PDB file of C-alpha atoms and ligand atoms in Angstrom:
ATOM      1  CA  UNK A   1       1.107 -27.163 -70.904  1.00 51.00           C
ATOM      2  CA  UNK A   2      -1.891 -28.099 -68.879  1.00 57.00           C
ATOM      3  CA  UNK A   3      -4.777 -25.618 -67.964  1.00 83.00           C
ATOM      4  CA  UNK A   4      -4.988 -24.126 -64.551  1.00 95.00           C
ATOM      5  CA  UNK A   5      -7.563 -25.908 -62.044  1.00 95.00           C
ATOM      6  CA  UNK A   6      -8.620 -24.376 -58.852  1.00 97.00           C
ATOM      7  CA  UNK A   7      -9.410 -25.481 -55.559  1.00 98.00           C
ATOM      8  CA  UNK A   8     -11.625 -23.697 -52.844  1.00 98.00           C
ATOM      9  CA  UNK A   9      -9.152 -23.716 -50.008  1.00 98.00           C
ATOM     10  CA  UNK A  10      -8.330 -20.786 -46.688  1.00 98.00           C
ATOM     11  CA  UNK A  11      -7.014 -18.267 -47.459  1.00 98.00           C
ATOM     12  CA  UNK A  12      -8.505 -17.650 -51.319  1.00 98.00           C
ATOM     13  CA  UNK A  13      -8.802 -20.705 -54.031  1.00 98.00           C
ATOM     14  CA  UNK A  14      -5.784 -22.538 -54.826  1.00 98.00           C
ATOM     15  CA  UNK A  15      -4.507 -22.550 -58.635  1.00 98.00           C
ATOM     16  CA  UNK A  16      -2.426 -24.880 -60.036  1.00 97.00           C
ATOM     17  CA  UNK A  17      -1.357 -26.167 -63.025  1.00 97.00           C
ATOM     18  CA  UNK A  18      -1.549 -30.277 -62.799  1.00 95.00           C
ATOM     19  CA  UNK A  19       2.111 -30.772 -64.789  1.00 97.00           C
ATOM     20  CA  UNK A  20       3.699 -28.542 -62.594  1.00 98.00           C
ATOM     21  CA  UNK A  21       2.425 -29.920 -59.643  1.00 98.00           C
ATOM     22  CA  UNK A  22       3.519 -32.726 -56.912  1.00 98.00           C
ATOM     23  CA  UNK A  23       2.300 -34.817 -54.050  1.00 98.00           C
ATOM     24  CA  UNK A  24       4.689 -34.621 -51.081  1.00 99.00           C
ATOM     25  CA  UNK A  25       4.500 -37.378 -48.567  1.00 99.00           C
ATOM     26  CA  UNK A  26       6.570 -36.431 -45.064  1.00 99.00           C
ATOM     27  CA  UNK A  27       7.374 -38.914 -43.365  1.00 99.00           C
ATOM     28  CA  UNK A  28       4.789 -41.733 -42.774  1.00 99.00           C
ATOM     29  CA  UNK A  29       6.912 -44.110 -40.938  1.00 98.00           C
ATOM     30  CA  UNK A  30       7.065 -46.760 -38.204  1.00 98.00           C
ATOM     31  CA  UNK A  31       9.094 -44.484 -36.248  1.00 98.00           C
ATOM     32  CA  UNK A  32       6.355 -42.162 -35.826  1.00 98.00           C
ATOM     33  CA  UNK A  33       3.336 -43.788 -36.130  1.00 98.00           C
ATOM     34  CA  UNK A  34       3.723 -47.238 -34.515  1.00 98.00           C
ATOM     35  CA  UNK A  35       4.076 -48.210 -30.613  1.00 97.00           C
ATOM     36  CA  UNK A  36       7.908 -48.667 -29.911  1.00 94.00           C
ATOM     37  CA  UNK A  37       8.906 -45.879 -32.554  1.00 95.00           C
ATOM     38  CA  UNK A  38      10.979 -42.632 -32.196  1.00 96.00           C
ATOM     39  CA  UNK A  39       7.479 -40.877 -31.831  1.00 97.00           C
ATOM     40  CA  UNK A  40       6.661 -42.726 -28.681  1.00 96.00           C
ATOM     41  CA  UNK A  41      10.477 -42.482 -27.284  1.00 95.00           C
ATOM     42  CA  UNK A  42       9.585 -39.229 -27.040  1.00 95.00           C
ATOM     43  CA  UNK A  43       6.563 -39.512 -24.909  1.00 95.00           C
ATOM     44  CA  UNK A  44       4.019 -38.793 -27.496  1.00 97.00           C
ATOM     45  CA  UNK A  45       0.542 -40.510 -27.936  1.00 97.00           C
ATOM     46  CA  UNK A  46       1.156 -42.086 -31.485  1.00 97.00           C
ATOM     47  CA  UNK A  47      -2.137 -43.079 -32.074  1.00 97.00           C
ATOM     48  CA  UNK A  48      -2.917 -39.488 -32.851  1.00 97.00           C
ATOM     49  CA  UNK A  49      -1.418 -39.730 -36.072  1.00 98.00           C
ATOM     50  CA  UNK A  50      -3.749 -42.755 -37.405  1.00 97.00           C
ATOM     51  CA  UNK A  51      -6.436 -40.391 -38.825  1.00 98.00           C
ATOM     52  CA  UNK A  52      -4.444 -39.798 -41.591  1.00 98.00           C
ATOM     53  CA  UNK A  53      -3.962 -42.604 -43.099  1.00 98.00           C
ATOM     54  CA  UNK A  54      -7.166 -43.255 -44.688  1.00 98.00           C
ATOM     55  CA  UNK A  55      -7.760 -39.797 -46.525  1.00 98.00           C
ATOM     56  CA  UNK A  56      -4.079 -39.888 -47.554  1.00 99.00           C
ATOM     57  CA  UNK A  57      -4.044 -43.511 -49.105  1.00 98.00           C
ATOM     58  CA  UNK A  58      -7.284 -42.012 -51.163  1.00 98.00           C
ATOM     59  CA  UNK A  59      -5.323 -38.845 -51.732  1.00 98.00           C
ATOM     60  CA  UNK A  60      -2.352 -40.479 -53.155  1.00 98.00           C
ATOM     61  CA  UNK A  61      -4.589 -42.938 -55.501  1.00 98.00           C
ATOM     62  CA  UNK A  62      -5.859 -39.639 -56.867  1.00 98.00           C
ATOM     63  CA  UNK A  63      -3.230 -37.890 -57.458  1.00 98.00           C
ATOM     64  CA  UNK A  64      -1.770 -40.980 -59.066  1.00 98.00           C
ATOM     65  CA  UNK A  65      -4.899 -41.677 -61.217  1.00 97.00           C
ATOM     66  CA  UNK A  66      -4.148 -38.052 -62.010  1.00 97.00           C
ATOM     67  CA  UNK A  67      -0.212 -38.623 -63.608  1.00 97.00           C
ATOM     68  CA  UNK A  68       1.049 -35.997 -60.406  1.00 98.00           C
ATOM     69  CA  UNK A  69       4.550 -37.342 -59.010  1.00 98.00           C
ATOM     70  CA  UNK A  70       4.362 -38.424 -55.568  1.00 98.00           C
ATOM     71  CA  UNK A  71       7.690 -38.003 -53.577  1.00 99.00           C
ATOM     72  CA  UNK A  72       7.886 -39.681 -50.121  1.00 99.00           C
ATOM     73  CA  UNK A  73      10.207 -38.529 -47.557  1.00 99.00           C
ATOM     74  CA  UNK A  74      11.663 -40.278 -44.896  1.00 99.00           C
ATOM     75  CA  UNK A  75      13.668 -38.895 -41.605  1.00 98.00           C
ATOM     76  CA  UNK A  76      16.509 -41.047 -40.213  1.00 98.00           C
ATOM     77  CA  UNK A  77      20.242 -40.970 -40.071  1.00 98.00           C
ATOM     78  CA  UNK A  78      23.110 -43.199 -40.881  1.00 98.00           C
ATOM     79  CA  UNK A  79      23.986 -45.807 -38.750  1.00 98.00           C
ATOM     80  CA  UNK A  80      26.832 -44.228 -37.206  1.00 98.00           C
ATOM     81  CA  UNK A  81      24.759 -41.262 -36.590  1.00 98.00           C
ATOM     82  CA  UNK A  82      27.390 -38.906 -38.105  1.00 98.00           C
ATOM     83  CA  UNK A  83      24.785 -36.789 -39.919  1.00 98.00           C
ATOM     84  CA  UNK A  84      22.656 -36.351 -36.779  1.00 98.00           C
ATOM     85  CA  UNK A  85      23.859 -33.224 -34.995  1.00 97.00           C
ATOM     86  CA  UNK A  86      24.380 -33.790 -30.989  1.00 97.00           C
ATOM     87  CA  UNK A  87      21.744 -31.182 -29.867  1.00 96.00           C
ATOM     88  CA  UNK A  88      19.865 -33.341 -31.900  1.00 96.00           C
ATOM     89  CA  UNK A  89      20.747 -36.426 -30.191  1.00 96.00           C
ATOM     90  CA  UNK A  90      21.310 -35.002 -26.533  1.00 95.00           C
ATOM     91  CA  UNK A  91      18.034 -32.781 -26.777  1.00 91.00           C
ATOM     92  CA  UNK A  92      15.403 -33.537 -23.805  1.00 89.00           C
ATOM     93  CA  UNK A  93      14.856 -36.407 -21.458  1.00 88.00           C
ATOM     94  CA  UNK A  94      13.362 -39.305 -24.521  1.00 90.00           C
ATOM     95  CA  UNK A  95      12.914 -42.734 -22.541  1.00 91.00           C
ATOM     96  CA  UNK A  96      15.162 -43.741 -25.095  1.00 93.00           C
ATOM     97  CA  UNK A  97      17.411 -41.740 -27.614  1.00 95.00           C
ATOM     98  CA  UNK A  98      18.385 -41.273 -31.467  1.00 97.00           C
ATOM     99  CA  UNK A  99      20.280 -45.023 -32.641  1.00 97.00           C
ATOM    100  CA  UNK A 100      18.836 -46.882 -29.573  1.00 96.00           C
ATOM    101  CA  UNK A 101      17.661 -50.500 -29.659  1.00 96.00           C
ATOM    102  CA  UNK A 102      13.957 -50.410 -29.942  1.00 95.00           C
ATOM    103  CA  UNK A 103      10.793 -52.390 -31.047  1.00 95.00           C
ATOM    104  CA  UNK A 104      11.065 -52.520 -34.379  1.00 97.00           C
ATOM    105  CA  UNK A 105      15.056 -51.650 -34.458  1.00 97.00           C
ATOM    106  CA  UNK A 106      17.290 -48.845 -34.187  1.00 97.00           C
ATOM    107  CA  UNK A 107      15.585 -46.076 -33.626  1.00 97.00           C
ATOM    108  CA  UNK A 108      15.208 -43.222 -36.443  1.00 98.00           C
ATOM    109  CA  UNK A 109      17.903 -45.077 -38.250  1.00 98.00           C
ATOM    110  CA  UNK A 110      18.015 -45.382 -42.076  1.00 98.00           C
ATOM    111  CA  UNK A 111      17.725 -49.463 -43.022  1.00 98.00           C
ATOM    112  CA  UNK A 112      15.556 -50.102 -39.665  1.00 98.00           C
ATOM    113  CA  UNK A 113      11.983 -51.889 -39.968  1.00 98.00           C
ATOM    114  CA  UNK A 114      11.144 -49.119 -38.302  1.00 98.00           C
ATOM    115  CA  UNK A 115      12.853 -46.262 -40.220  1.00 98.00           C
ATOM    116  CA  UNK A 116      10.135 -47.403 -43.106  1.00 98.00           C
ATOM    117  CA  UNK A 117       7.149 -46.288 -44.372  1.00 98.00           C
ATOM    118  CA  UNK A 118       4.020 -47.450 -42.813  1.00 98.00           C
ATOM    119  CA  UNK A 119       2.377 -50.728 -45.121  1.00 98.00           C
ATOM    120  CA  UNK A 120      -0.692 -48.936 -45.872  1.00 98.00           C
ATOM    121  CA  UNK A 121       1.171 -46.350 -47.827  1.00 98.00           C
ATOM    122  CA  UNK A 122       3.894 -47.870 -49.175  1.00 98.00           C
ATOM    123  CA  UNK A 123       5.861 -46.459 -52.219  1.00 98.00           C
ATOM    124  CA  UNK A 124       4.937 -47.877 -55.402  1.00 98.00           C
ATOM    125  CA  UNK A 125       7.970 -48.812 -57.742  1.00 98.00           C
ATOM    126  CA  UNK A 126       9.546 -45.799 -59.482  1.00 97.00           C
ATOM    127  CA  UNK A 127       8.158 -43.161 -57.083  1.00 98.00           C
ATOM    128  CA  UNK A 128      11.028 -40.973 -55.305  1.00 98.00           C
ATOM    129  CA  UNK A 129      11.571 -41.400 -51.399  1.00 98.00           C
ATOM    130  CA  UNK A 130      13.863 -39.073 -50.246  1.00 98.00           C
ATOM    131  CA  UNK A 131      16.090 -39.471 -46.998  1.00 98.00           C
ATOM    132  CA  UNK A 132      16.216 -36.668 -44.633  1.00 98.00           C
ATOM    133  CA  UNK A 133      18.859 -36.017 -41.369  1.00 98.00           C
ATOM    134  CA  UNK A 134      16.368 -32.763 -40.444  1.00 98.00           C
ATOM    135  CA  UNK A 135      13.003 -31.902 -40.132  1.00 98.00           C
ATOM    136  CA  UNK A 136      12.703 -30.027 -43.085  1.00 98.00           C
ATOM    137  CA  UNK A 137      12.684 -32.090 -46.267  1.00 99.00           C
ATOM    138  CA  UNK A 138      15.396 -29.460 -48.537  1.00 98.00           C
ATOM    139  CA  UNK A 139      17.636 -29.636 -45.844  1.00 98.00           C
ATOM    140  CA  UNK A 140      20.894 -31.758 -46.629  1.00 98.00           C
ATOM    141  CA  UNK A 141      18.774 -33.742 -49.582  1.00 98.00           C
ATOM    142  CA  UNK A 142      17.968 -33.616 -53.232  1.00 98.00           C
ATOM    143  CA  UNK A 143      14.513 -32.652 -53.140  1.00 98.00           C
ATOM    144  CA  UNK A 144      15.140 -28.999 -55.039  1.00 98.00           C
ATOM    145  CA  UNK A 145      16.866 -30.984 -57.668  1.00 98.00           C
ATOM    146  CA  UNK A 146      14.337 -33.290 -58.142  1.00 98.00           C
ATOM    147  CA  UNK A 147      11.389 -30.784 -58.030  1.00 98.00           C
ATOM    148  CA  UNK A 148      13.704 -28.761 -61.159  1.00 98.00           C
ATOM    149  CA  UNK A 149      14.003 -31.991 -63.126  1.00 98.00           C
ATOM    150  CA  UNK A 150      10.323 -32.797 -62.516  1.00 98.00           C
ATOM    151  CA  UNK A 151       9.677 -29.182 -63.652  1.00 97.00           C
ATOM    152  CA  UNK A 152       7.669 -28.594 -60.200  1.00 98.00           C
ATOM    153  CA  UNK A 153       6.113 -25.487 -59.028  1.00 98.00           C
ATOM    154  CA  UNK A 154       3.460 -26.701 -56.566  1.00 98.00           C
ATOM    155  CA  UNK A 155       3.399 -29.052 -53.597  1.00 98.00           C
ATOM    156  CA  UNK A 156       0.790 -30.624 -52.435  1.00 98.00           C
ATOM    157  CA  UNK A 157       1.638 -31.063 -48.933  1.00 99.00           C
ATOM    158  CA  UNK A 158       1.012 -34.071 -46.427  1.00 99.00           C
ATOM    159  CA  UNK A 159       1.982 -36.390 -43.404  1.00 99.00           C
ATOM    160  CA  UNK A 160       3.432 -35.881 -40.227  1.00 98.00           C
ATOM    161  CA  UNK A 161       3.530 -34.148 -37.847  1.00 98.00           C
ATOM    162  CA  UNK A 162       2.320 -30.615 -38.778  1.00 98.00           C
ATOM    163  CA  UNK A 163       3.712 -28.599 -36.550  1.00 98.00           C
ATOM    164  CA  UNK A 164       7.181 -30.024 -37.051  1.00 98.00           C
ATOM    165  CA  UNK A 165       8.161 -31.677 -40.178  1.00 98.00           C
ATOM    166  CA  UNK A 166       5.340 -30.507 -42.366  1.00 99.00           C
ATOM    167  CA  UNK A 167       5.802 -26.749 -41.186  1.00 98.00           C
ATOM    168  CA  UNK A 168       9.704 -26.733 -41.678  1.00 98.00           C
ATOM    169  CA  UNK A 169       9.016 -28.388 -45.216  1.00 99.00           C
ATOM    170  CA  UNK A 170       6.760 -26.000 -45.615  1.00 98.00           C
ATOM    171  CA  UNK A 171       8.616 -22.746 -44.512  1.00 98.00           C
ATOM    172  CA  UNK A 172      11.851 -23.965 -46.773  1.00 98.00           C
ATOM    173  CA  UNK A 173       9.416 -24.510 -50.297  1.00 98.00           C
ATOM    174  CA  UNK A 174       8.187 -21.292 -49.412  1.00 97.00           C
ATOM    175  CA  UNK A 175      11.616 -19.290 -49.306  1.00 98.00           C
ATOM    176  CA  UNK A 176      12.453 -21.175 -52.299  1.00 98.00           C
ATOM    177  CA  UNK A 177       9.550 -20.183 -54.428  1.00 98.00           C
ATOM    178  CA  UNK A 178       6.757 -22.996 -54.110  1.00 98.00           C
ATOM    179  CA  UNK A 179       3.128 -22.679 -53.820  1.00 98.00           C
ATOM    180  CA  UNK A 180       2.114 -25.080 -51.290  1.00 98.00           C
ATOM    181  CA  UNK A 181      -1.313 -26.326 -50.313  1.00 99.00           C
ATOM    182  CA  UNK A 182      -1.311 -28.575 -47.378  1.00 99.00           C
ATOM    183  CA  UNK A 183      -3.810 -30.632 -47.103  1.00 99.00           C
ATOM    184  CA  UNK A 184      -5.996 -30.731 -43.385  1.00 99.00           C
ATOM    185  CA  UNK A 185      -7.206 -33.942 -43.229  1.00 99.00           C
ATOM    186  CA  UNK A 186      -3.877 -35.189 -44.507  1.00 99.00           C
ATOM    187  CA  UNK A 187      -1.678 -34.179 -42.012  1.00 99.00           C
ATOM    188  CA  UNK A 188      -1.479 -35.235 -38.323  1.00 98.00           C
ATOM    189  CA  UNK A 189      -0.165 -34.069 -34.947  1.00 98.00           C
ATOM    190  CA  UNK A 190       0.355 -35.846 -31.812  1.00 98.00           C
ATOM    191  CA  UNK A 191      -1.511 -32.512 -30.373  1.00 98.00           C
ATOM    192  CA  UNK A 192      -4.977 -31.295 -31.132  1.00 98.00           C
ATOM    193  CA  UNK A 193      -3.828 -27.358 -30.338  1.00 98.00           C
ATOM    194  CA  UNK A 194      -1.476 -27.723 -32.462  1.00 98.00           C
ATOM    195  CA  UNK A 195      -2.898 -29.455 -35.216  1.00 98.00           C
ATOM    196  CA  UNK A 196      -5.308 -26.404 -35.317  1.00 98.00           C
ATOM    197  CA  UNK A 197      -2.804 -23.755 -35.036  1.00 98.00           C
ATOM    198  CA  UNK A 198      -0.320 -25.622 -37.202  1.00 98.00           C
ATOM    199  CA  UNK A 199      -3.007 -25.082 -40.127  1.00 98.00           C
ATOM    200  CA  UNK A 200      -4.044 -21.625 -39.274  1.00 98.00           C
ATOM    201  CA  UNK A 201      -0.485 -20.486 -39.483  1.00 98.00           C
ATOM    202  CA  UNK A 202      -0.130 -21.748 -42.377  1.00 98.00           C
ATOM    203  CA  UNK A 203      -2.937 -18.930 -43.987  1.00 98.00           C
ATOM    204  CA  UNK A 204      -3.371 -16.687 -41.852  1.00 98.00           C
ATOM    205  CA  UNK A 205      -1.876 -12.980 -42.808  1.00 98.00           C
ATOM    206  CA  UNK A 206      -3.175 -14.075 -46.757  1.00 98.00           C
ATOM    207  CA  UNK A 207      -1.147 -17.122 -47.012  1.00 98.00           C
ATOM    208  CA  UNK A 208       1.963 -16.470 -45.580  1.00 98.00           C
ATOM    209  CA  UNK A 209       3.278 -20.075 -46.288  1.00 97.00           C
ATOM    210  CA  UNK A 210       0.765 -21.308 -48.034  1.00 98.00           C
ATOM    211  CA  UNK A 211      -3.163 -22.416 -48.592  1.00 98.00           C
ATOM    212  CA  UNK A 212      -4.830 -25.229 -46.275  1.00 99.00           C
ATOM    213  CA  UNK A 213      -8.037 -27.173 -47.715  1.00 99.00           C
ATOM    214  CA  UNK A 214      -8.927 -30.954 -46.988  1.00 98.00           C
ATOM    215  CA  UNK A 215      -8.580 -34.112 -49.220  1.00 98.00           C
ATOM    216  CA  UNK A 216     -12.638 -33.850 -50.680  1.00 98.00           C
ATOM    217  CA  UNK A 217     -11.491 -30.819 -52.364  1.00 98.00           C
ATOM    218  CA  UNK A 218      -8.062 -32.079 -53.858  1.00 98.00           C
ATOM    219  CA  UNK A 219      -9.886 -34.959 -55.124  1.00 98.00           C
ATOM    220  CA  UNK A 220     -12.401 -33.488 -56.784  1.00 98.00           C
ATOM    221  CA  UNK A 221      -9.983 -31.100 -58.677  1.00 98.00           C
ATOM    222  CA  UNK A 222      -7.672 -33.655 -59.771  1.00 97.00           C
ATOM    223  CA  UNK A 223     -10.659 -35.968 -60.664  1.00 96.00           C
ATOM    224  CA  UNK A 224     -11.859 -32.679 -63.136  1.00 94.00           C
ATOM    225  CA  UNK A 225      -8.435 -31.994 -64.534  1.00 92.00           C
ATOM    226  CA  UNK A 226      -7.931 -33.042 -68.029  1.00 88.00           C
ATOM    227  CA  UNK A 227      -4.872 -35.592 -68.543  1.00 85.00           C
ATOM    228  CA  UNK A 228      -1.578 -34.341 -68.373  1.00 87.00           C
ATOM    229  CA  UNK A 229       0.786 -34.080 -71.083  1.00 74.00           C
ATOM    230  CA  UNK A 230       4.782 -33.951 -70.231  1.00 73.00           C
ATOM    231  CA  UNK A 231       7.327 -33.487 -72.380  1.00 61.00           C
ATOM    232  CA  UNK A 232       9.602 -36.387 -73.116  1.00 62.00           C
ATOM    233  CA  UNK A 233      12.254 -37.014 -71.216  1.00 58.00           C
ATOM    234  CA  UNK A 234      15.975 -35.549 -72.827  1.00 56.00           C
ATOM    235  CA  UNK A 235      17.613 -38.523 -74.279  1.00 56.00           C
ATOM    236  CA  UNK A 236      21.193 -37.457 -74.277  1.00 58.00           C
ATOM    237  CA  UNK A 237      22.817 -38.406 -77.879  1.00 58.00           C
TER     238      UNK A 237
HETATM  239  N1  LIG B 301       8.351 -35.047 -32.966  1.00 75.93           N
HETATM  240  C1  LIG B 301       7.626 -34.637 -33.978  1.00 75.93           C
HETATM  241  O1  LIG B 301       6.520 -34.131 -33.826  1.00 75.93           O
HETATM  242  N2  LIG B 301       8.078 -34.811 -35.257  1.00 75.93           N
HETATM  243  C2  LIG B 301       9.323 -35.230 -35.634  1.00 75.93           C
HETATM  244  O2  LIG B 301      10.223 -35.454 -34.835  1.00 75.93           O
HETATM  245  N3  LIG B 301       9.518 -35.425 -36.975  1.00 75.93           N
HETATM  246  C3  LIG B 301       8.545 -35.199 -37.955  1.00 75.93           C
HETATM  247  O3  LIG B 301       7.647 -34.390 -37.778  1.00 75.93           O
HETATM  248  N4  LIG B 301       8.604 -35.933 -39.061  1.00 75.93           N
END
């Protein structure tokens, strides 16, 4: 059991206990942050999201240095679509839709260049990704199970975009009993407004989802927290 650390974060300080707690990574693909991606299909300015990268890629080395799991998630769907729900697909007028041909392959599509995760924050060997059909990331996946087996309690929560798959992931820890601090600086919108209101949501009314603080502060916690000690994995006899 590790000791509680704290971090000064809207609404009050953040506690958490570093072996209970994970980095959660929504997200960071092609699709959405590259030219020619779903993102863009859908008329959005992808170039928005670009901020993040650099105080993520220094947040994940920290909470690496630190021994915290870092679980990646991805959203896509199977090539012949048949876990994407039509008003999914038919939804709006994109320039292009759900499974269409497009820069850097099918679009949103699980196995496409583009379905991947961007280079600069690429997976390191042993770390979970998760595949998601929805926006939120315990929705049709095996996130909860992983978070039990990892014996998680608290999510630190990143990537894009806010308002969409980072406030869905968000609202469904939050029914299921997580604390969740997302971090402000490490998650991006294709919209300023609602970058701003994304976050204020997130505290306002005490917390109602969650905390909100920025990268500086996560860093320097995990950088104070004394090494973490997990119990060894059950070897079944
Ligand atoms: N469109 C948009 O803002 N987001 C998504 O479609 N998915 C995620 O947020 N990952």
């Amino acid at each position: 059991m590790t000791a509680v650390q704290h971090i000064p974060a809207q609404p009050t300080e953040f506690s958490f206990g570093p072996g209970t707690t994970a980095l959660v990574v929504i997200d960071m693909q092609r699709d959405f942050l590259l030219p020619g991606g779903f993102g863009e299909s859908l008329g959005n300015d992808v170039a928005q999201l670009r901020k993040v990268i650099e105080p993520l890629a220094h947040l994940m080395a920290a909470a690496r240095a630190a021994g915290l799991p870092v679980i990646h998630t991805r959203e896509g769907h199977l090539p012949d679509l048949s876990d994407c729900p039509p008003a999914k697909l038919l939804r709006g007028s994109p320039s292009q839709r759900i499974g269409d041909p497009g820069k850097y392959g099918r679009l949103l599509v699980r196995g496409e260049y583009g379905h991947g995760i961007i280079d600069e924050l690429t997976p390191l060997p042993g770390e979970v990704v998760i595949d998601k059909p929805g926006k939120g990331a315990f929705y049709a996946t095996e996130l909860a199970q992983v978070l039990a087996q990892k014996s998680i309690a608290s999510l630190l929560v990143t990537g894009v975009t806010t308002e969409v798959c980072v406030h869905t992931t968000v609202r469904e820890a939050n029914d299921r009993g997580y604390e969740c601090l997302v971090v402000s600086d490490c998650v991006g919108s294709y919209f300023a407004e609602f970058q701003r209101v994304g976050l204020e949501m997130i505290a306002a009314q005490g917390g109602i989802f969650g905390w909100v603080t920025d990268s500086p502060a996560v860093i320097d916690a995990l950088a104070a927290a004394p090494p973490i000690t997990r119990a060894p994995a059950h070897t079944p006899v």
